[in-house]
Structures are given as C-alpha cells and as structure tokens.
Tab-separated table of C-alpha atoms in Angstrom:
chain	number	residue	atom	x	y	z
A	1	MET	CA	-90.688	0.898	-110.536
A	2	THR	CA	-90.515	1.512	-106.791
A	3	SER	CA	-94.318	1.497	-106.482
A	4	THR	CA	-94.395	-1.915	-108.182
A	5	LYS	CA	-91.809	-3.190	-105.718
A	6	ILE	CA	-93.791	-1.773	-102.802
A	7	GLU	CA	-96.845	-3.689	-103.979
A	8	LYS	CA	-94.802	-6.873	-104.187
A	9	LEU	CA	-93.521	-6.267	-100.650
A	10	LYS	CA	-97.073	-5.788	-99.397
A	11	GLN	CA	-98.109	-9.084	-100.987
A	12	LEU	CA	-95.172	-10.930	-99.419
A	13	ILE	CA	-95.959	-9.550	-95.960
A	14	LYS	CA	-99.629	-10.452	-96.320
A	15	ALA	CA	-98.800	-13.978	-97.436
A	16	ASN	CA	-96.243	-14.581	-94.660
A	17	PRO	CA	-97.749	-13.546	-91.294
A	18	ASN	CA	-94.870	-15.166	-89.415
A	19	PHE	CA	-92.067	-13.320	-91.216
A	20	VAL	CA	-88.798	-12.247	-89.587
A	21	PHE	CA	-87.462	-8.687	-89.742
A	22	LEU	CA	-83.723	-8.000	-89.391
A	23	SER	CA	-82.980	-4.378	-88.532
A	24	GLY	CA	-79.657	-2.584	-88.811
A	25	ALA	CA	-78.363	0.846	-87.919
A	26	GLY	CA	-80.305	2.472	-90.771
A	27	VAL	CA	-83.536	1.761	-88.917
A	28	SER	CA	-82.385	3.757	-85.891
A	29	THR	CA	-80.802	6.679	-87.747
A	30	LEU	CA	-84.348	7.903	-88.396
A	31	SER	CA	-84.589	8.398	-84.630
A	32	GLY	CA	-81.419	10.478	-84.567
A	33	ILE	CA	-78.964	7.734	-83.612
A	34	PRO	CA	-75.745	7.863	-85.670
A	35	ASP	CA	-74.536	4.722	-87.399
A	36	PHE	CA	-70.959	3.480	-87.539
A	37	ARG	CA	-69.925	2.904	-91.129
A	38	SER	CA	-71.538	5.624	-93.264
A	39	LYS	CA	-69.645	8.706	-94.407
A	40	ASN	CA	-71.082	10.581	-91.421
A	41	GLY	CA	-70.820	7.653	-89.022
A	42	LEU	CA	-68.896	7.330	-85.781
A	43	TYR	CA	-65.982	5.584	-87.505
A	44	GLN	CA	-65.374	8.683	-89.608
A	45	LYS	CA	-65.665	11.096	-86.692
A	46	PHE	CA	-63.680	9.004	-84.226
A	47	LYS	CA	-60.906	6.884	-85.672
A	48	ASN	CA	-60.545	4.999	-82.384
A	49	ALA	CA	-64.286	4.333	-81.956
A	50	GLU	CA	-63.870	0.577	-82.257
A	51	TYR	CA	-61.273	0.534	-79.499
A	52	LEU	CA	-63.329	2.799	-77.224
A	53	LEU	CA	-66.260	0.382	-77.516
A	54	SER	CA	-64.156	-2.705	-76.876
A	55	HIS	CA	-63.841	-5.091	-73.942
A	56	GLU	CA	-60.208	-4.030	-73.669
A	57	ALA	CA	-61.147	-0.380	-73.191
A	58	LEU	CA	-63.868	-1.233	-70.659
A	59	ILE	CA	-61.385	-3.108	-68.466
A	60	ASN	CA	-58.103	-1.275	-69.070
A	61	ASP	CA	-59.218	2.233	-70.074
A	62	THR	CA	-62.523	2.460	-68.211
A	63	GLU	CA	-62.714	6.228	-67.893
A	64	ALA	CA	-62.210	6.756	-71.634
A	65	PHE	CA	-64.671	3.960	-72.405
A	66	TYR	CA	-67.452	5.505	-70.344
A	67	LYS	CA	-66.789	9.039	-71.532
A	68	PHE	CA	-67.230	7.936	-75.141
A	69	TYR	CA	-70.081	5.533	-74.361
A	70	LYS	CA	-72.136	8.125	-72.490
A	71	GLU	CA	-71.532	10.931	-74.989
A	72	GLN	CA	-72.019	8.946	-78.201
A	73	MET	CA	-74.247	5.971	-77.353
A	74	LEU	CA	-76.620	7.318	-74.684
A	75	LEU	CA	-78.345	10.171	-76.487
A	76	ASN	CA	-81.254	12.039	-74.913
A	77	GLY	CA	-84.728	12.352	-76.425
A	78	ILE	CA	-84.451	9.259	-78.623
A	79	LYS	CA	-87.856	7.778	-79.497
A	80	PRO	CA	-89.163	4.989	-81.759
A	81	ASN	CA	-89.787	6.072	-85.341
A	82	ILE	CA	-92.268	5.023	-88.027
A	83	ILE	CA	-90.470	1.707	-88.607
A	84	HIS	CA	-90.424	0.685	-84.944
A	85	ASN	CA	-94.074	1.663	-84.537
A	86	LYS	CA	-95.177	-0.177	-87.679
A	87	LEU	CA	-93.420	-3.380	-86.585
A	88	ALA	CA	-94.995	-3.138	-83.125
A	89	ASN	CA	-98.453	-2.747	-84.661
A	90	TRP	CA	-97.851	-5.748	-86.910
A	91	GLU	CA	-96.963	-7.852	-83.884
A	92	LYS	CA	-100.193	-6.828	-82.144
A	93	GLU	CA	-102.043	-7.884	-85.298
A	94	ASN	CA	-100.106	-11.199	-85.447
A	95	ARG	CA	-98.593	-10.240	-88.781
A	96	ILE	CA	-94.950	-10.765	-87.841
A	97	GLY	CA	-92.952	-13.488	-86.129
A	98	TYR	CA	-89.750	-11.985	-84.748
A	99	VAL	CA	-87.679	-8.832	-84.948
A	100	ILE	CA	-83.944	-9.494	-84.902
A	101	THR	CA	-81.876	-6.372	-84.428
A	102	GLN	CA	-78.229	-5.402	-84.567
A	103	ASN	CA	-79.052	-2.230	-82.647
A	104	ILE	CA	-78.529	-1.775	-78.907
A	105	ASP	CA	-80.894	1.179	-78.418
A	106	GLY	CA	-83.895	-0.886	-77.313
A	107	LEU	CA	-86.286	1.068	-79.533
A	108	HIS	CA	-88.096	-2.018	-80.835
A	109	SER	CA	-89.055	-2.973	-77.292
A	110	LEU	CA	-89.933	0.614	-76.393
A	111	ALA	CA	-92.287	0.714	-79.390
A	112	GLY	CA	-94.070	-2.397	-78.122
A	113	ASN	CA	-92.473	-5.404	-79.818
A	114	GLU	CA	-92.112	-8.327	-77.417
A	115	ARG	CA	-90.611	-10.923	-79.730
A	116	VAL	CA	-87.253	-9.185	-80.181
A	117	VAL	CA	-83.827	-10.776	-80.436
A	118	GLU	CA	-81.144	-8.213	-79.606
A	119	LEU	CA	-78.028	-9.634	-81.238
A	120	HIS	CA	-75.701	-7.213	-79.479
A	121	GLY	CA	-77.635	-6.632	-76.263
A	122	THR	CA	-79.152	-3.340	-75.110
A	123	VAL	CA	-78.123	-0.174	-73.280
A	124	HIS	CA	-81.201	-0.561	-71.089
A	125	ARG	CA	-79.644	-3.470	-69.162
A	126	ASN	CA	-76.558	-2.993	-67.024
A	127	TYR	CA	-75.004	-5.108	-64.293
A	128	CYS	CA	-72.204	-5.185	-61.742
A	129	LEU	CA	-69.229	-7.338	-62.702
A	130	LYS	CA	-68.659	-8.195	-59.037
A	131	CYS	CA	-72.118	-9.053	-57.639
A	132	ASN	CA	-74.333	-9.030	-60.769
A	133	THR	CA	-76.762	-6.431	-59.365
A	134	GLN	CA	-78.854	-5.001	-62.202
A	135	TYR	CA	-78.958	-1.278	-62.994
A	136	SER	CA	-81.104	0.893	-65.262
A	137	LEU	CA	-80.060	3.088	-68.149
A	138	LYS	CA	-80.957	6.132	-66.038
A	139	TYR	CA	-78.506	5.057	-63.342
A	140	ILE	CA	-75.705	4.923	-65.921
A	141	LYS	CA	-76.639	8.299	-67.370
A	142	ASP	CA	-76.865	9.940	-63.954
A	143	SER	CA	-73.617	8.476	-62.653
A	144	ASP	CA	-70.603	10.733	-62.336
A	145	GLY	CA	-67.801	9.312	-64.434
A	146	ILE	CA	-67.394	5.563	-64.075
A	147	PRO	CA	-70.617	3.945	-62.740
A	148	LYS	CA	-69.952	1.863	-59.653
A	149	CYS	CA	-72.173	-0.594	-57.805
A	150	LYS	CA	-73.074	-0.167	-54.127
A	151	CYS	CA	-70.696	-3.093	-53.515
A	152	GLY	CA	-67.885	-1.118	-55.181
A	153	GLY	CA	-67.790	-3.203	-58.352
A	154	LEU	CA	-67.682	-1.863	-61.900
A	155	ILE	CA	-71.025	-1.680	-63.693
A	156	ARG	CA	-70.994	-2.570	-67.367
A	157	PRO	CA	-73.644	-2.350	-70.090
A	158	ASP	CA	-75.195	-5.627	-71.187
A	159	VAL	CA	-74.038	-5.073	-74.760
A	160	VAL	CA	-71.631	-7.084	-76.876
A	161	LEU	CA	-68.445	-5.048	-77.088
A	162	TYR	CA	-65.718	-5.474	-79.671
A	163	GLY	CA	-63.675	-8.503	-78.719
A	164	GLU	CA	-66.635	-10.302	-77.109
A	165	SER	CA	-68.870	-13.133	-78.280
A	166	LEU	CA	-72.645	-13.057	-78.641
A	167	HIS	CA	-74.712	-14.101	-75.652
A	168	GLU	CA	-75.401	-17.811	-75.397
A	169	GLY	CA	-78.532	-18.975	-77.176
A	170	VAL	CA	-78.931	-15.961	-79.460
A	171	PHE	CA	-78.242	-17.778	-82.722
A	172	GLU	CA	-80.378	-20.717	-81.623
A	173	THR	CA	-83.365	-18.406	-81.120
A	174	CYS	CA	-82.774	-16.816	-84.516
A	175	TYR	CA	-82.479	-20.211	-86.174
A	176	ASP	CA	-85.794	-21.358	-84.691
A	177	ALA	CA	-87.535	-18.163	-85.830
A	178	LEU	CA	-86.136	-18.369	-89.367
A	179	ASN	CA	-87.147	-22.010	-89.683
A	180	LYS	CA	-90.794	-21.045	-89.247
A	181	THR	CA	-91.042	-18.580	-92.115
A	182	ASP	CA	-90.471	-18.214	-95.845
A	183	LEU	CA	-89.885	-14.456	-95.611
A	184	LEU	CA	-86.928	-12.562	-94.165
A	185	ILE	CA	-86.929	-8.771	-94.528
A	186	VAL	CA	-83.580	-7.056	-93.980
A	187	ALA	CA	-83.581	-3.282	-93.481
A	188	GLY	CA	-80.957	-0.626	-92.898
A	189	THR	CA	-77.844	-2.801	-92.889
A	190	GLY	CA	-75.098	-3.488	-95.399
A	191	LEU	CA	-74.782	-7.012	-93.955
A	192	THR	CA	-71.022	-6.632	-93.588
A	193	VAL	CA	-71.007	-7.454	-89.857
A	194	SER	CA	-70.538	-11.181	-89.368
A	195	THR	CA	-73.522	-11.555	-87.024
A	196	ALA	CA	-75.964	-10.056	-89.512
A	197	GLY	CA	-74.445	-11.994	-92.387
A	198	GLY	CA	-74.760	-15.138	-90.303
A	199	ILE	CA	-78.490	-14.534	-89.838
A	200	VAL	CA	-79.033	-14.244	-93.587
A	201	SER	CA	-76.847	-17.279	-94.245
A	202	MET	CA	-78.949	-19.481	-91.974
A	203	PHE	CA	-82.201	-18.411	-93.678
A	204	LYS	CA	-83.358	-21.187	-96.022
A	205	GLY	CA	-86.811	-19.808	-96.858
A	206	LYS	CA	-88.119	-18.677	-100.231
A	207	HIS	CA	-88.051	-14.887	-100.032
A	208	LEU	CA	-85.207	-12.631	-98.915
A	209	VAL	CA	-86.099	-8.931	-99.130
A	210	ILE	CA	-83.404	-6.279	-98.733
A	211	LEU	CA	-84.319	-2.660	-98.006
A	212	ASN	CA	-81.072	-0.706	-98.096
A	213	ASN	CA	-79.670	2.259	-99.982
A	214	GLU	CA	-76.421	0.500	-100.823
A	215	ALA	CA	-75.545	-2.910	-102.212
A	216	THR	CA	-74.943	-5.817	-99.842
A	217	PRO	CA	-72.993	-9.086	-100.198
A	218	PHE	CA	-76.328	-10.935	-100.201
A	219	ASP	CA	-78.092	-9.053	-103.001
A	220	TYR	CA	-77.599	-12.048	-105.294
A	221	ARG	CA	-79.861	-14.098	-103.028
A	222	ALA	CA	-82.631	-11.537	-102.727
A	223	SER	CA	-85.973	-11.978	-104.437
A	224	LEU	CA	-86.723	-8.289	-103.884
A	225	ILE	CA	-84.432	-5.281	-103.365
A	226	ILE	CA	-85.722	-1.766	-102.735
A	227	ARG	CA	-83.226	1.092	-102.750
A	228	ASP	CA	-85.131	3.932	-101.134
A	229	ASP	CA	-85.377	5.894	-97.907
A	230	LEU	CA	-86.757	3.551	-95.246
A	231	ALA	CA	-89.218	6.122	-93.944
A	232	ASN	CA	-90.613	6.538	-97.451
A	233	ILE	CA	-90.965	2.769	-97.825
A	234	PHE	CA	-92.793	2.334	-94.531
A	235	LYS	CA	-95.146	5.240	-95.191
A	236	GLN	CA	-96.481	3.199	-98.112
A	237	LEU	CA	-96.995	-0.021	-96.123
A	238	SER	CA	-100.321	-0.750	-94.457
C-alpha cells in the first residue's frame, strides 16, 4: 500500500513543479534535533520548557533563558539530512516553489534552499535590543552566560518566543506562495500549533499531502496521507 502511495506522491510532485512544502519538527529530528511534543520531546523532559523559551523569561529571567536556550536549542554538529538535501536539489531543478518551516534551526537554508519562509525565525540571526547590531550564531555560542552587545545591550535570538507574534509579512508571503500552487505537502508536524494550522487553512488548492506518523486535525482534508518514517519516504523519491 505504501509503495502505491509513494507512486502517487511522485506523480503529484511531477505535475506540480511550483508546490509548497511545510516542514515541522519531524523533519529536523532526523538531524538529531529533539522535538517538543513527542514522548521523548523537550516538554516531557523539562516541564517548564515553554516558560524558558518565552519572552517573559528572556526579559525577566535572562540567565535561565540563555542557559536552557544554549544547552537545548544550540546543538553542535547538526547538519542537513536527506529531506533538506532533497528539497534543495528540487529547488535547483525548479521543481518546488517554497519551503515553509516551523523550525528555527536554519537547516533548509544551510542545505541550499533560498525560497524559505521561517515562520518562527532562526537561531542564525541575533540582534541587540538596544542598538540593533546583528550577531552570528557563533557569537551566541561562544559568549559566556548572557550574550551582550559591545554597546552593553542584551542580544536576543531572532526567533519567535512564546508570548510573541509572528514577524510582519510572514503570512502574506505564505499566502502568495500557496495561491500559486495546487499542491501543499506537509511533513513532520501534527499541525496542532496555530501557525502551522493557519498555513493549511489558507491553502485552497486541490491536493493536500500529509506525511506524518500520527493523525492530524487536517487529515479529513488530505488527498494523500502517508504514515511512514520520513527518511524512508524520501529515499524512494527521485
């Protein structure tokens, strides 16, 4: 049955060279990055994870915020996996429109994708709250404790923390991309986060494909669902 579904997926991708790919945490777990909501996710290991990654913690409990952020979010040796590399190759071959990602690891860009919408920002961009000077990921990693700007201001990651809104223009870019395709492929997300659910809700095209091991609230809308390991799925795609 799965092989039949893989063939159908191949046909949909071939017929829709401007398709949009929505990636969730399950895409990055193959690179060794833990997710949040699975039985082995950060929420299970750290009951206060949501607070420690919040705007409130950044401002009022900065030391605890950065201790958790550096230890759990800035892992060493993380590289793009088969999914990131396949999507980058498809972009070079003009076989994909946009990648929209919930992930903040920047692996889609590192793999070579240029048309990427990072819904929640990226750890690779950081800036001073006082003077807006930009800083690299390496600077944050190498800093001792709380990273401070040369002006003395607090440096923060350009990621959307709990309690914050998405960056201006993000949904508009997604809307434009989705309006140009009849195929949206969703991978590695349960679509329970409002931003991801919002992306699927605004898609009015013909084919919604969901690649996820567990059921999602949008399965009823999908024209194709494949419950399998993502690496196994992508090994079969050309």
